[in-house]
Short mmCIF file of C-alpha atoms in Angstrom, two decimals:
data_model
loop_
_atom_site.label_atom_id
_atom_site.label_comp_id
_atom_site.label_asym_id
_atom_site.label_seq_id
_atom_site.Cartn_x
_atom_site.Cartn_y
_atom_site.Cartn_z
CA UNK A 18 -63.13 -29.99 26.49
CA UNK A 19 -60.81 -32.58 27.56
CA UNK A 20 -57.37 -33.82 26.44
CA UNK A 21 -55.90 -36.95 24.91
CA UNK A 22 -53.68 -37.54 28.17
CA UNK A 23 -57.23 -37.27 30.16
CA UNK A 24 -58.72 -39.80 28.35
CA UNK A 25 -55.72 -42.41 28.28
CA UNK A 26 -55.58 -41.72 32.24
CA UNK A 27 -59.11 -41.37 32.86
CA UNK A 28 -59.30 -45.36 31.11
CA UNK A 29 -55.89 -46.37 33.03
CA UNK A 30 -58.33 -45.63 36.84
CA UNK A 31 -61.10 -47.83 35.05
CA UNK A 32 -58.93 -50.89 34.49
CA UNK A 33 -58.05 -50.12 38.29
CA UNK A 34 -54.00 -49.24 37.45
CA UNK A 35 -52.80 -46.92 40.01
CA UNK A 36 -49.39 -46.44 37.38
CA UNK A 37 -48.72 -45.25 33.93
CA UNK A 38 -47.86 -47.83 32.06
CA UNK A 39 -49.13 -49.30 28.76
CA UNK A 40 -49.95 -45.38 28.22
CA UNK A 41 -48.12 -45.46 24.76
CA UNK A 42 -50.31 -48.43 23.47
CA UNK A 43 -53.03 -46.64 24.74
CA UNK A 44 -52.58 -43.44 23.13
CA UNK A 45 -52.16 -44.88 20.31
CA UNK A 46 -55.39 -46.35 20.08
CA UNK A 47 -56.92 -43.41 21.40
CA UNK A 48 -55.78 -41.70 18.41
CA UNK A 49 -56.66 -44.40 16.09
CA UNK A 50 -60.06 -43.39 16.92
CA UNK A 51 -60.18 -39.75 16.90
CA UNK A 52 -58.61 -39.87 13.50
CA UNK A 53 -61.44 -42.21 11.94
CA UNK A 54 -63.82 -40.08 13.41
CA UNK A 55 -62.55 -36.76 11.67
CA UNK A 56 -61.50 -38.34 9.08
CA UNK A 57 -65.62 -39.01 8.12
CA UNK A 58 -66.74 -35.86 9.73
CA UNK A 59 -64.10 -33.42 9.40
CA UNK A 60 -64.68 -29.96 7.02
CA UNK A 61 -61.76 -28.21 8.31
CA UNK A 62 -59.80 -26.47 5.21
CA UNK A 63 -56.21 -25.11 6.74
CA UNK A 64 -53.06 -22.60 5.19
CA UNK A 65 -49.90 -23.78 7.16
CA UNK A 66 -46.67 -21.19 6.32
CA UNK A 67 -43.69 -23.50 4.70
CA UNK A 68 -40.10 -23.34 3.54
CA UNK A 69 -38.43 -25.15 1.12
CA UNK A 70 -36.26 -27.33 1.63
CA UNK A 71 -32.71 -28.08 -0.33
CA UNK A 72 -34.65 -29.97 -3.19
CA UNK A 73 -37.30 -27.41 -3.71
CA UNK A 74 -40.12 -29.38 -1.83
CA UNK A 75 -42.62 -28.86 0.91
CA UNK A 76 -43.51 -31.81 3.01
CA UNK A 77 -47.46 -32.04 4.08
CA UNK A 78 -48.78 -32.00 7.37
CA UNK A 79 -49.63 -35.14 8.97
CA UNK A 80 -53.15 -33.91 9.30
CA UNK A 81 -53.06 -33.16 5.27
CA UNK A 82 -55.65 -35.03 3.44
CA UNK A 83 -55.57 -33.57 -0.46
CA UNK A 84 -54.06 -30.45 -0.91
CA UNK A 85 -55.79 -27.92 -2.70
CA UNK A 86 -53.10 -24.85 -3.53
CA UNK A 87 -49.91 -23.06 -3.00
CA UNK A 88 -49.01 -19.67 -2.85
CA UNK A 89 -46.41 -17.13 -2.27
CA UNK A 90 -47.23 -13.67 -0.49
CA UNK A 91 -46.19 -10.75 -2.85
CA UNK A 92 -46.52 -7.77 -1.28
CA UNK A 93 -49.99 -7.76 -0.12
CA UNK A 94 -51.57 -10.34 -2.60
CA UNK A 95 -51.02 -14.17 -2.63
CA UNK A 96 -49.62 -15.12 -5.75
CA UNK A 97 -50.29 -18.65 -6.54
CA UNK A 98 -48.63 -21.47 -7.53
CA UNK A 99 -49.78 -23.32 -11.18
CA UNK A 100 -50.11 -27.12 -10.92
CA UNK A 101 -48.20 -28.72 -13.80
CA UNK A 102 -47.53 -32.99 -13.32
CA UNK A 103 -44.30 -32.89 -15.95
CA UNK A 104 -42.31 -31.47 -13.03
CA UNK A 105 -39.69 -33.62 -12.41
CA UNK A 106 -39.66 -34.75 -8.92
CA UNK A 107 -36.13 -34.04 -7.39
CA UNK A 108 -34.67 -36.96 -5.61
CA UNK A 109 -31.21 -37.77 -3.98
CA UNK A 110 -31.35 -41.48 -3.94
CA UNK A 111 -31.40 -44.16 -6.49
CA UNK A 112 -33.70 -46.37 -5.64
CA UNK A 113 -36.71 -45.47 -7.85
CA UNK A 114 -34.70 -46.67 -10.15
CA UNK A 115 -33.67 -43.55 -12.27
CA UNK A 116 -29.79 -43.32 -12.51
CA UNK A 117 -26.98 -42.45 -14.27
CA UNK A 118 -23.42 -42.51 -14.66
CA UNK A 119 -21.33 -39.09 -14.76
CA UNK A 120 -17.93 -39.23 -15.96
CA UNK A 121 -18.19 -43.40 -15.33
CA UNK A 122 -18.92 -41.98 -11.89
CA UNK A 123 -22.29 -43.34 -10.69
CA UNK A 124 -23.78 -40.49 -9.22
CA UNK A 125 -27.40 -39.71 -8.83
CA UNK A 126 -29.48 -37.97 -11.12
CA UNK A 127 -30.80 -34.33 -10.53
CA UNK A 128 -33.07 -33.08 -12.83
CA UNK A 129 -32.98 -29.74 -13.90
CA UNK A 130 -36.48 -27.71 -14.41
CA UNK A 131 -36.43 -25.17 -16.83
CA UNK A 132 -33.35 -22.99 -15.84
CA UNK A 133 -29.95 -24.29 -14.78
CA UNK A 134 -27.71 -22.10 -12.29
CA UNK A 135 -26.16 -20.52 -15.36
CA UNK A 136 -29.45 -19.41 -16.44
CA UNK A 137 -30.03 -21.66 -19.43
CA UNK A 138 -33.16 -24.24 -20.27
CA UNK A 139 -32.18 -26.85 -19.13
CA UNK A 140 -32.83 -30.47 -21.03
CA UNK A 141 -35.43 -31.76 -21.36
CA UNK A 142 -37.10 -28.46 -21.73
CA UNK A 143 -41.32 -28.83 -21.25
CA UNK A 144 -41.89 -25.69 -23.13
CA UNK A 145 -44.54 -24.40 -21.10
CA UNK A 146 -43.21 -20.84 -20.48
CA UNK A 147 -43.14 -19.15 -17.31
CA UNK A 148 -46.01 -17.87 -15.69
CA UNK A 149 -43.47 -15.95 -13.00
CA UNK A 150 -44.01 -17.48 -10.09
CA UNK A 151 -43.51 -21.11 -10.74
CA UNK A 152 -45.28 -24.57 -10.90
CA UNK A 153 -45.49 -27.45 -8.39
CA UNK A 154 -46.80 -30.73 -8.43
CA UNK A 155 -47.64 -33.45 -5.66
CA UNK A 156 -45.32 -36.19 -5.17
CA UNK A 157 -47.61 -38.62 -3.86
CA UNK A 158 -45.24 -41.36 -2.78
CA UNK A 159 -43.44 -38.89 -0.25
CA UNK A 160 -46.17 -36.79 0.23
CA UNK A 161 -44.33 -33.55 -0.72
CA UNK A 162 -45.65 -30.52 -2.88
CA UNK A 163 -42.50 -30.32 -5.27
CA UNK A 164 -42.16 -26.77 -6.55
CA UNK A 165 -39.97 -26.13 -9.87
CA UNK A 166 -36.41 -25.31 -9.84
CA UNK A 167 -36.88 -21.31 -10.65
CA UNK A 168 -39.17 -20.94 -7.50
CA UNK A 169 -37.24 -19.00 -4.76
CA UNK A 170 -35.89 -20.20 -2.01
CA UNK A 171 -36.28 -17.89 0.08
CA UNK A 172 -40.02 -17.13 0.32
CA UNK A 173 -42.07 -18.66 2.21
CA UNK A 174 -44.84 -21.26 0.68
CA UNK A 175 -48.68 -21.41 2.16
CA UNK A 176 -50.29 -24.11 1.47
CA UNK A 177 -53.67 -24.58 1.37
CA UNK A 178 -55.09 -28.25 2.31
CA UNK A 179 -57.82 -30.15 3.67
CA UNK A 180 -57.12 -30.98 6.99
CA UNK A 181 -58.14 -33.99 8.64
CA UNK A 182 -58.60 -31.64 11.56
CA UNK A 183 -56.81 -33.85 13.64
CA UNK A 184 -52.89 -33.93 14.67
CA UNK A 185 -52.83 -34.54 18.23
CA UNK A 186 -50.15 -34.15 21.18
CA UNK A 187 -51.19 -35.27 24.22
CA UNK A 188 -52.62 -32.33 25.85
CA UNK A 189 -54.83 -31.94 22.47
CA UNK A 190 -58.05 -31.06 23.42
CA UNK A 191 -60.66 -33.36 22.55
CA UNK A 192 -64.49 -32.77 22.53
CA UNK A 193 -65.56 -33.94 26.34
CA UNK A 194 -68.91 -35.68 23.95
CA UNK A 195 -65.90 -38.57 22.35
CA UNK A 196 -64.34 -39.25 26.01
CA UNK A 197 -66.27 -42.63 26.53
CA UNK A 198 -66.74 -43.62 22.88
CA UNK A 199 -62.74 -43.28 22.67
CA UNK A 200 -62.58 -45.14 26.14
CA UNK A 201 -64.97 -48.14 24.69
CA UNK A 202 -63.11 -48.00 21.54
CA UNK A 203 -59.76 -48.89 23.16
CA UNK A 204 -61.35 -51.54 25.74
CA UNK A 205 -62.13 -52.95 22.41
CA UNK A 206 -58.79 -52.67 20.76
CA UNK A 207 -57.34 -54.07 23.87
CA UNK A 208 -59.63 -56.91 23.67
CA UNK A 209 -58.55 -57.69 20.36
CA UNK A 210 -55.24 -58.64 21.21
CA UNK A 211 -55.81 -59.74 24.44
CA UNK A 212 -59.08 -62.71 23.51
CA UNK A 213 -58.63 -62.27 19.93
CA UNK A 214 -61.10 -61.06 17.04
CA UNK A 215 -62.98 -64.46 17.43
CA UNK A 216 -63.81 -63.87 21.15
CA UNK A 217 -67.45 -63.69 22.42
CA UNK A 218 -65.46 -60.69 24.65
CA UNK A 219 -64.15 -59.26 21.99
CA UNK A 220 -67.42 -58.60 20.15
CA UNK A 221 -69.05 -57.62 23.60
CA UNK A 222 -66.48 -54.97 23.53
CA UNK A 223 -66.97 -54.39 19.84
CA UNK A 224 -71.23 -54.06 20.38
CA UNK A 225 -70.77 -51.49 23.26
CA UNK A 226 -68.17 -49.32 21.59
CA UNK A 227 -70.87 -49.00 18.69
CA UNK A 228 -73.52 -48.23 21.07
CA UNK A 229 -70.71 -45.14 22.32
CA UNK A 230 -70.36 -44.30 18.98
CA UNK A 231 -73.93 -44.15 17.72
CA UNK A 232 -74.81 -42.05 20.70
CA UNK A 233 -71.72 -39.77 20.11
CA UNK A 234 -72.38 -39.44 16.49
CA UNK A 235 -75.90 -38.47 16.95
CA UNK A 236 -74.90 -35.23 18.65
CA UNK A 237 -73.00 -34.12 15.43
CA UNK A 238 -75.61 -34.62 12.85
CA UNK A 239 -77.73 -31.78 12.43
CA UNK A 240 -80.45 -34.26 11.52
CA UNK A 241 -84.02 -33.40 13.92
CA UNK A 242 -87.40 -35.65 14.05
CA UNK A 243 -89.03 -32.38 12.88
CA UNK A 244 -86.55 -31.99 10.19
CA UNK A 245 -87.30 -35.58 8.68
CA UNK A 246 -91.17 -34.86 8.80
CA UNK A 247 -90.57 -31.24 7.15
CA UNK A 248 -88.54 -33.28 4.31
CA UNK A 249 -90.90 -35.62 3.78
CA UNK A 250 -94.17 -33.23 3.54
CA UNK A 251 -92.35 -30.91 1.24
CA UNK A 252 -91.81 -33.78 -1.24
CA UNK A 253 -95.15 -34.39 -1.34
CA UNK A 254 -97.38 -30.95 -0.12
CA UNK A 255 -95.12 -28.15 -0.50
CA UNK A 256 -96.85 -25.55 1.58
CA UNK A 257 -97.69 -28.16 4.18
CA UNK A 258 -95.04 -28.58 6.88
CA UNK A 259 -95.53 -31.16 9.29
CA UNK A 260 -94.43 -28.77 12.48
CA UNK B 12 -44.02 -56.15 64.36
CA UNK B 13 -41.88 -58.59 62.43
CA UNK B 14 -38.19 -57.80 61.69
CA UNK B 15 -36.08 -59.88 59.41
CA UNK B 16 -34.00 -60.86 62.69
CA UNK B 17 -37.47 -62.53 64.48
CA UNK B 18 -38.06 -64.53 60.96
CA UNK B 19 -34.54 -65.72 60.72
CA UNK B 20 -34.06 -66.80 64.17
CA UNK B 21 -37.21 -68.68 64.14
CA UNK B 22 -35.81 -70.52 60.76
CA UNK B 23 -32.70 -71.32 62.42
CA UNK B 24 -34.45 -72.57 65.67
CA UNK B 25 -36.23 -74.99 63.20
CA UNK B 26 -33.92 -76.20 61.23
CA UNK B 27 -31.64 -76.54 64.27
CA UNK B 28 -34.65 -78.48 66.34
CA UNK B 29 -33.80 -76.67 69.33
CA UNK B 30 -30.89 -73.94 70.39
CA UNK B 31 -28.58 -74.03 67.46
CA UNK B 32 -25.77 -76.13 68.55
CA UNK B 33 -21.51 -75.20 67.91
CA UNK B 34 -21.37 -77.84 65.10
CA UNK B 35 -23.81 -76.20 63.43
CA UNK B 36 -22.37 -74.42 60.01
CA UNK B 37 -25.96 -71.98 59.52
CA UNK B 38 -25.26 -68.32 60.01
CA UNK B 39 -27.68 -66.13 60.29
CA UNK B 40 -26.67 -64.07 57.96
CA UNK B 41 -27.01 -66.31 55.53
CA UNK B 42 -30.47 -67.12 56.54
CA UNK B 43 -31.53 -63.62 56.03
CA UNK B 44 -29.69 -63.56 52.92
CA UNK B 45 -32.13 -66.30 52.05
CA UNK B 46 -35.25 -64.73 53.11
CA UNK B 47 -35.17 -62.14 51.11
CA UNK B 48 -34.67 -63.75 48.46
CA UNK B 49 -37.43 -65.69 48.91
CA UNK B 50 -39.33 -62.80 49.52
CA UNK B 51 -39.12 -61.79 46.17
CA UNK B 52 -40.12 -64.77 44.74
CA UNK B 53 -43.19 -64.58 47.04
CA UNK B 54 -44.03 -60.91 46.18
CA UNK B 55 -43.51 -61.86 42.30
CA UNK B 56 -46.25 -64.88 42.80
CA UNK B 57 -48.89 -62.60 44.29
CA UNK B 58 -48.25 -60.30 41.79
CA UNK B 59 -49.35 -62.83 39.13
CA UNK B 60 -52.13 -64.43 41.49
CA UNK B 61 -53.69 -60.76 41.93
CA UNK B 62 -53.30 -59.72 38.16
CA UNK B 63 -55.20 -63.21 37.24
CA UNK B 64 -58.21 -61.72 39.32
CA UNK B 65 -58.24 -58.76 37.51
CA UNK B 66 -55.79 -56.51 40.01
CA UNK B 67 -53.12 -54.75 38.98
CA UNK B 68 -51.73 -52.61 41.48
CA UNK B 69 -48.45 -53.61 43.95
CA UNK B 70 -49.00 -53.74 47.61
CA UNK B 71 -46.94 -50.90 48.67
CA UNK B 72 -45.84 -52.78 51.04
CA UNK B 73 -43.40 -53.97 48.98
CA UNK B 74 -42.39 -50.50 47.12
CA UNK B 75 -39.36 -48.67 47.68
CA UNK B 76 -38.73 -45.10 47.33
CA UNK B 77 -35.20 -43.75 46.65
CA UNK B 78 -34.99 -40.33 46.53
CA UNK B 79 -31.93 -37.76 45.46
CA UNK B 80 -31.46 -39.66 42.58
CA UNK B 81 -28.85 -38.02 40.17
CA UNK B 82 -29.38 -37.51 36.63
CA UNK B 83 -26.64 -37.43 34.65
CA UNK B 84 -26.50 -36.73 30.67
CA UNK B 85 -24.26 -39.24 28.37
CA UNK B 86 -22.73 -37.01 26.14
CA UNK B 87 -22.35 -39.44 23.47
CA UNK B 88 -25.72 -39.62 22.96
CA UNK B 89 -26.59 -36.53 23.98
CA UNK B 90 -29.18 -37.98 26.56
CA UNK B 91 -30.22 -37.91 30.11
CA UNK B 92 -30.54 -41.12 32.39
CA UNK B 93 -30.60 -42.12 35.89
CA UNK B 94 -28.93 -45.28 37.28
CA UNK B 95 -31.09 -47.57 39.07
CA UNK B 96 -30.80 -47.66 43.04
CA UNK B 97 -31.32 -51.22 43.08
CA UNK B 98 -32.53 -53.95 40.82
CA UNK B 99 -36.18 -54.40 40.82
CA UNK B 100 -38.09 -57.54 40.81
CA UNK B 101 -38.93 -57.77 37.25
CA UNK B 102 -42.71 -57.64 36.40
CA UNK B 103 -44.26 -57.77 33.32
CA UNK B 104 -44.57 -54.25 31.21
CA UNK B 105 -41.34 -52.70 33.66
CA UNK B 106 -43.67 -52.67 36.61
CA UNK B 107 -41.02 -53.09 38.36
CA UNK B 108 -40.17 -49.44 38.41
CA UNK B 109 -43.40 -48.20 39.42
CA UNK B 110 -42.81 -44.75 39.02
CA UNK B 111 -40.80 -42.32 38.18
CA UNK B 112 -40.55 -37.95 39.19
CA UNK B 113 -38.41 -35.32 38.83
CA UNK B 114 -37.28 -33.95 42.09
CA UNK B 115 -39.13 -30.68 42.56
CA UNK B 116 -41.11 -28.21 44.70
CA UNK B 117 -42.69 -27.31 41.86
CA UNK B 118 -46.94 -28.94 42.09
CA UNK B 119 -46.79 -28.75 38.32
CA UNK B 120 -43.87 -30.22 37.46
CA UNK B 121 -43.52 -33.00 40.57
CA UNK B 122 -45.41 -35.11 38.20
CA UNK B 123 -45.49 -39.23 37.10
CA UNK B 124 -43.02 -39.07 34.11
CA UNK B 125 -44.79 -41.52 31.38
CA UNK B 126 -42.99 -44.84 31.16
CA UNK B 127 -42.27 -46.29 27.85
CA UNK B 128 -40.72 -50.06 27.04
CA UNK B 129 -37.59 -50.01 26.00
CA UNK B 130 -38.04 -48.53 21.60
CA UNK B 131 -41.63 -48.48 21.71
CA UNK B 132 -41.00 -44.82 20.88
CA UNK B 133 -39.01 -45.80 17.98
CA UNK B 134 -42.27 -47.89 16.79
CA UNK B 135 -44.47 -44.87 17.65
CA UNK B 136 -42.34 -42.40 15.52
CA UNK B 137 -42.77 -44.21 12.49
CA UNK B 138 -46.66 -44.42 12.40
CA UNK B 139 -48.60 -41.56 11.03
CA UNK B 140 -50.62 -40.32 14.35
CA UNK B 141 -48.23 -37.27 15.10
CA UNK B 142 -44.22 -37.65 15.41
CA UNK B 143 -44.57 -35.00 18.20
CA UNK B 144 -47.34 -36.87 19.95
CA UNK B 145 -45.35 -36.59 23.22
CA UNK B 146 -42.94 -33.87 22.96
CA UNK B 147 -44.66 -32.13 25.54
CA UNK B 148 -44.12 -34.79 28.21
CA UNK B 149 -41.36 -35.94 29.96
CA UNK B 150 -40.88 -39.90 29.56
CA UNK B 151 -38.78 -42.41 30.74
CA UNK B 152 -37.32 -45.96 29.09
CA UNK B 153 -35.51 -48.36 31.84
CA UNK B 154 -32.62 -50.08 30.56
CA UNK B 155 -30.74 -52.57 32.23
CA UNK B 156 -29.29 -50.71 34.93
CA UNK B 157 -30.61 -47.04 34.34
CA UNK B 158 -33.09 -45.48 33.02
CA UNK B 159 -33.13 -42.89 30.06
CA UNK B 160 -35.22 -39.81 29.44
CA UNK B 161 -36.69 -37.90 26.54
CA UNK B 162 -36.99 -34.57 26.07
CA UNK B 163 -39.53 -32.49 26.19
CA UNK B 164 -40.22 -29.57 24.08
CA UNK B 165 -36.68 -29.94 22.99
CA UNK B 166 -35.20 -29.61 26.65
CA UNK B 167 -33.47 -32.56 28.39
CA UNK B 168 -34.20 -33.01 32.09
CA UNK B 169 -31.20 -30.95 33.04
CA UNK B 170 -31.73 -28.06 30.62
CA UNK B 171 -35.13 -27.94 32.89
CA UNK B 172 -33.37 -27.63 35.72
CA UNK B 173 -34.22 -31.04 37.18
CA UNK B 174 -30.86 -32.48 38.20
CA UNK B 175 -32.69 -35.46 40.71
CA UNK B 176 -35.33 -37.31 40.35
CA UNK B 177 -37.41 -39.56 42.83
CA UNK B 178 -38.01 -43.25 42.19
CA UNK B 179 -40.25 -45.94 43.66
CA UNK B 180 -39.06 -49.66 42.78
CA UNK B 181 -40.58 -52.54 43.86
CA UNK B 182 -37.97 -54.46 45.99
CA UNK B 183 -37.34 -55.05 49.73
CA UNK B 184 -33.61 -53.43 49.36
CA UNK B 185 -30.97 -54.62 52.18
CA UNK B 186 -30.01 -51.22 52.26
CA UNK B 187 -33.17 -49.66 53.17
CA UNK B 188 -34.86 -51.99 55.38
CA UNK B 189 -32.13 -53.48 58.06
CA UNK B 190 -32.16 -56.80 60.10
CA UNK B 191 -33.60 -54.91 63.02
CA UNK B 192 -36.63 -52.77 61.42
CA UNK B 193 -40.04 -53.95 60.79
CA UNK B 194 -39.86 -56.72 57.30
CA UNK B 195 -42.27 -55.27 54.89
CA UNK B 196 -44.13 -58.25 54.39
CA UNK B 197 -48.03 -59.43 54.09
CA UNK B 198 -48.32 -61.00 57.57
CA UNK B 199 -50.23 -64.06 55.60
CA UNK B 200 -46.95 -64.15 53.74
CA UNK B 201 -44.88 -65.55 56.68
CA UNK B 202 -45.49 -69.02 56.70
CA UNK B 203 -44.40 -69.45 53.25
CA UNK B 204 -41.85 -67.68 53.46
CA UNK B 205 -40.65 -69.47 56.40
CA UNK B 206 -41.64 -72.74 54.41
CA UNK B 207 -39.78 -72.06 51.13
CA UNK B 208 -36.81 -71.09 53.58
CA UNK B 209 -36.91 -74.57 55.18
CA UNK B 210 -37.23 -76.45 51.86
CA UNK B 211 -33.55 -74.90 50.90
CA UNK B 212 -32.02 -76.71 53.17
CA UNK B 213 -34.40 -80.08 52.59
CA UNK B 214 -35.95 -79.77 56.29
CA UNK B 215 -37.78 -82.60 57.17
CA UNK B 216 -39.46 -82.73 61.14
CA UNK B 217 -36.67 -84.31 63.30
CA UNK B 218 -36.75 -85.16 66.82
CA UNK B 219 -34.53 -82.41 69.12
CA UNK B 220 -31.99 -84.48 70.34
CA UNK B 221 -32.56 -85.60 74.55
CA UNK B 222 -29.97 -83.74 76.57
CA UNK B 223 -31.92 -83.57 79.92
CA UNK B 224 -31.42 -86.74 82.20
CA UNK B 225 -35.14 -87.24 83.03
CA UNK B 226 -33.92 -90.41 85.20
CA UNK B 227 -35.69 -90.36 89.02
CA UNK B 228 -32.45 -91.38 90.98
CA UNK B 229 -33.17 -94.38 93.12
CA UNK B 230 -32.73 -94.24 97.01
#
């Protein structure tokens, strides 16, 4: 294995830099890479451990592609979580456009799920009962699980996503099999903005960083010569097998 | 081995044509001044000639290292800096300031701290590819006299114990290289130097003036 910083150095001694700099926009293309990568090829399902926070939401993980559930731990079972869209999503700004005036006050709007603080339905009541636990819902736009008012604060929320498998820090380690396609992918980026999109350079780079990638990708697929020929017999002579 | 004293007398003699005589308003101090500021200008040009065929690095010839350099936390904004020794000759991307360390006996920590231009971290903490994607290594952002750290893992440099740092600047500093010692300069460098000197002062060749009687006395 090897690690982001490795890579973003080992390309800084290619370009013949004895110094550190331009490590930043390096890294950052670095990443752009890795991400697209596991982005295609990733099958990595994750439970992260969450709190609320003071408007009853969880924010995702960077590395969060669709969540899947949430759950509370009871005891020694995980309780889950019901999806239900008519939550209200809890906001403490104004700018979606959803306000009101209080007392000729303008104030912003918090809705009320279910029960108030006194213990009351609140209005508008959704009549869908209470299943004990409570209900969330994804906010997409800020990319928060919003739970409903009655959950409790204090427990703590697992939530179960799939996971890009990817959220890096520098001293991530990285496969040692993507070091040079990540190193011919930035030498391409680099290009870009350096000769421009247009440049016969620029689609050198472009050519060989495809050439790293084919021969990186090839590693991961699972796909064999023999395997092909097998496939191919069976669809036409099932009990003959090429190998 | 040249010294700044060798290079400014030999400016002097030329511009003088000879012994510099008592009407003569050059110092040379002021020469020297003028050298190395020259020098600078010289050093920045090869820079740029160098990067155009493909090189990047500076002859360290012309790097300085200060070490003992305090760090000192501004309490306003809760942040840890370092004031500059000197002003470096200002290259492109803060090359100037080649590198930065903190000041320890410690292999593992007496590392290259990772430089970043002044808010590019900003930028970086605002695109999706990790808000912590280097909270686990120490950086620094020059300013115009300083420059400022991050923290790392939630610890300024001081909370880590590191309370110097060493720096290497590219710049021939008056204070570190004296009339007297050898003038960190390319040898090839010289000439011009000597040449850009001469053109302050709009030299042009001039005869030295005839002071010796050369007359054969007659018996």
């Amino acid at each position: 294995m090897t690690t982001l910083d490795s890579i973003v150095r080992s390309y800084l001694i290619s370009q013949g830099r004895n110094t550190l700099h331009g490590y930043l926009k390096i890294m950052k293309h670095a990443i752009d890479c890795l991400r697209n990568i596991s982005l295609g090829y990733s099958v990595m399902n994750k439970t992260v451990k969450c709190r609320l926070d003071y408007k009853k939401s969880v924010a995702l993980p960077d590395d969060c592609l669709v969540p899947i559930a949430a759950a509370w731990k009871n005891g020694d079972r995980m309780e889950s979580y019901d999806i239900d869209s008519s939550i209200a999503v809890h906001h403490s700004h104004v700018e979606d456009g959803i306000s009101g005036t209080l007392n000729g006050m303008f104030q912003p709007v918090i809705y009320q799920n279910y029960v108030t603080a006194n213990r009351c339905y609140s209005i508008p009541c959704y009549n869908l009962g209470h299943n004990g636990s409570g209900y969330f819902t994804f906010n997409r736009k800020s990319r928060e699980l919003q739970f409903s008012s009655d959950v409790d604060s204090s427990v703590d929320i697992y939530v179960y996503y799939r996971s890009s498998g990817f959220n890096p820090k520098s001293k991530s380690a990285i496969p040692e099999l993507f070091a040079l396609m990540v190193e011919a992918y930035i030498h391409w980026q680099l290009g870009r903005s350096k000769h421009g999109d247009a440049s016969a350079e620029t689609e050198a780079r472009r050519m060989n960083f495809d050439r790293e990638q084919a021969k990186t990708l090839q590693h991961l697929m699972p796909i064999t010569a023999s395997g092909i020929a097998n496939a191919k017999a069976r669809a036409f002579d099932f009990n003959k097998l090429a190998f | 081995m040249v010294t700044l004293k060798k290079l400014s007398d030999q400016v002097l003699r030329l511009l003088s044509a000879g012994l510099k005589t008592k009407d003569s308003k050059l110092t040379i101090e002021a020469i020297q001044t003028e050298i190395r500021q020259v020098t600078h200008k010289l050093i920045k040009g090869e820079w740029f000639a160098m990067k155009n065929d493909g090189e990047h690095v500076v002859n360290t010839l012309y790097v300085a290292t200060y070490r003992d350099v305090a760090v000192q936390l501004d309490s306003d904004r809760n942040r840890c800096y370092a004031l500059l020794p000197c002003y470096p000759i200002a290259l492109p991307n803060h090359l100037g300031i080649q590198e930065v360390k903190p000041q320890t006996e410690d292999t593992h920590e007496y590392v290259a701290m990772i430089p970043i231009n002044p808010m590019e971290l900003e930028l970086f903490r605002s695109l999706n590819v990790g808000q912590e994607i280097l909270s686990d290594s120490w950086c620094f952002e020059p300013a115009r006299d300083r420059v400022w750290f991050t923290e790392r893992d939630d610890e300024t440099l001081l909370d880590a114990g590191f309370e110097e740092v060493e720096m290497k600047l590219v710049v021939i500093d008056p204070a570190q290289v004296s009339a007297t010692d050898p003038y960190p300069i390319d040898p090839a460098l010289e000439i011009d130097l000597i040449k850009e000197v001469l053109m302050l002062h709009g030299y042009s060749a001039k005869e030295a003036a005839d002071l010796v009687n050369d007359s054969v006395p007659t018996k």
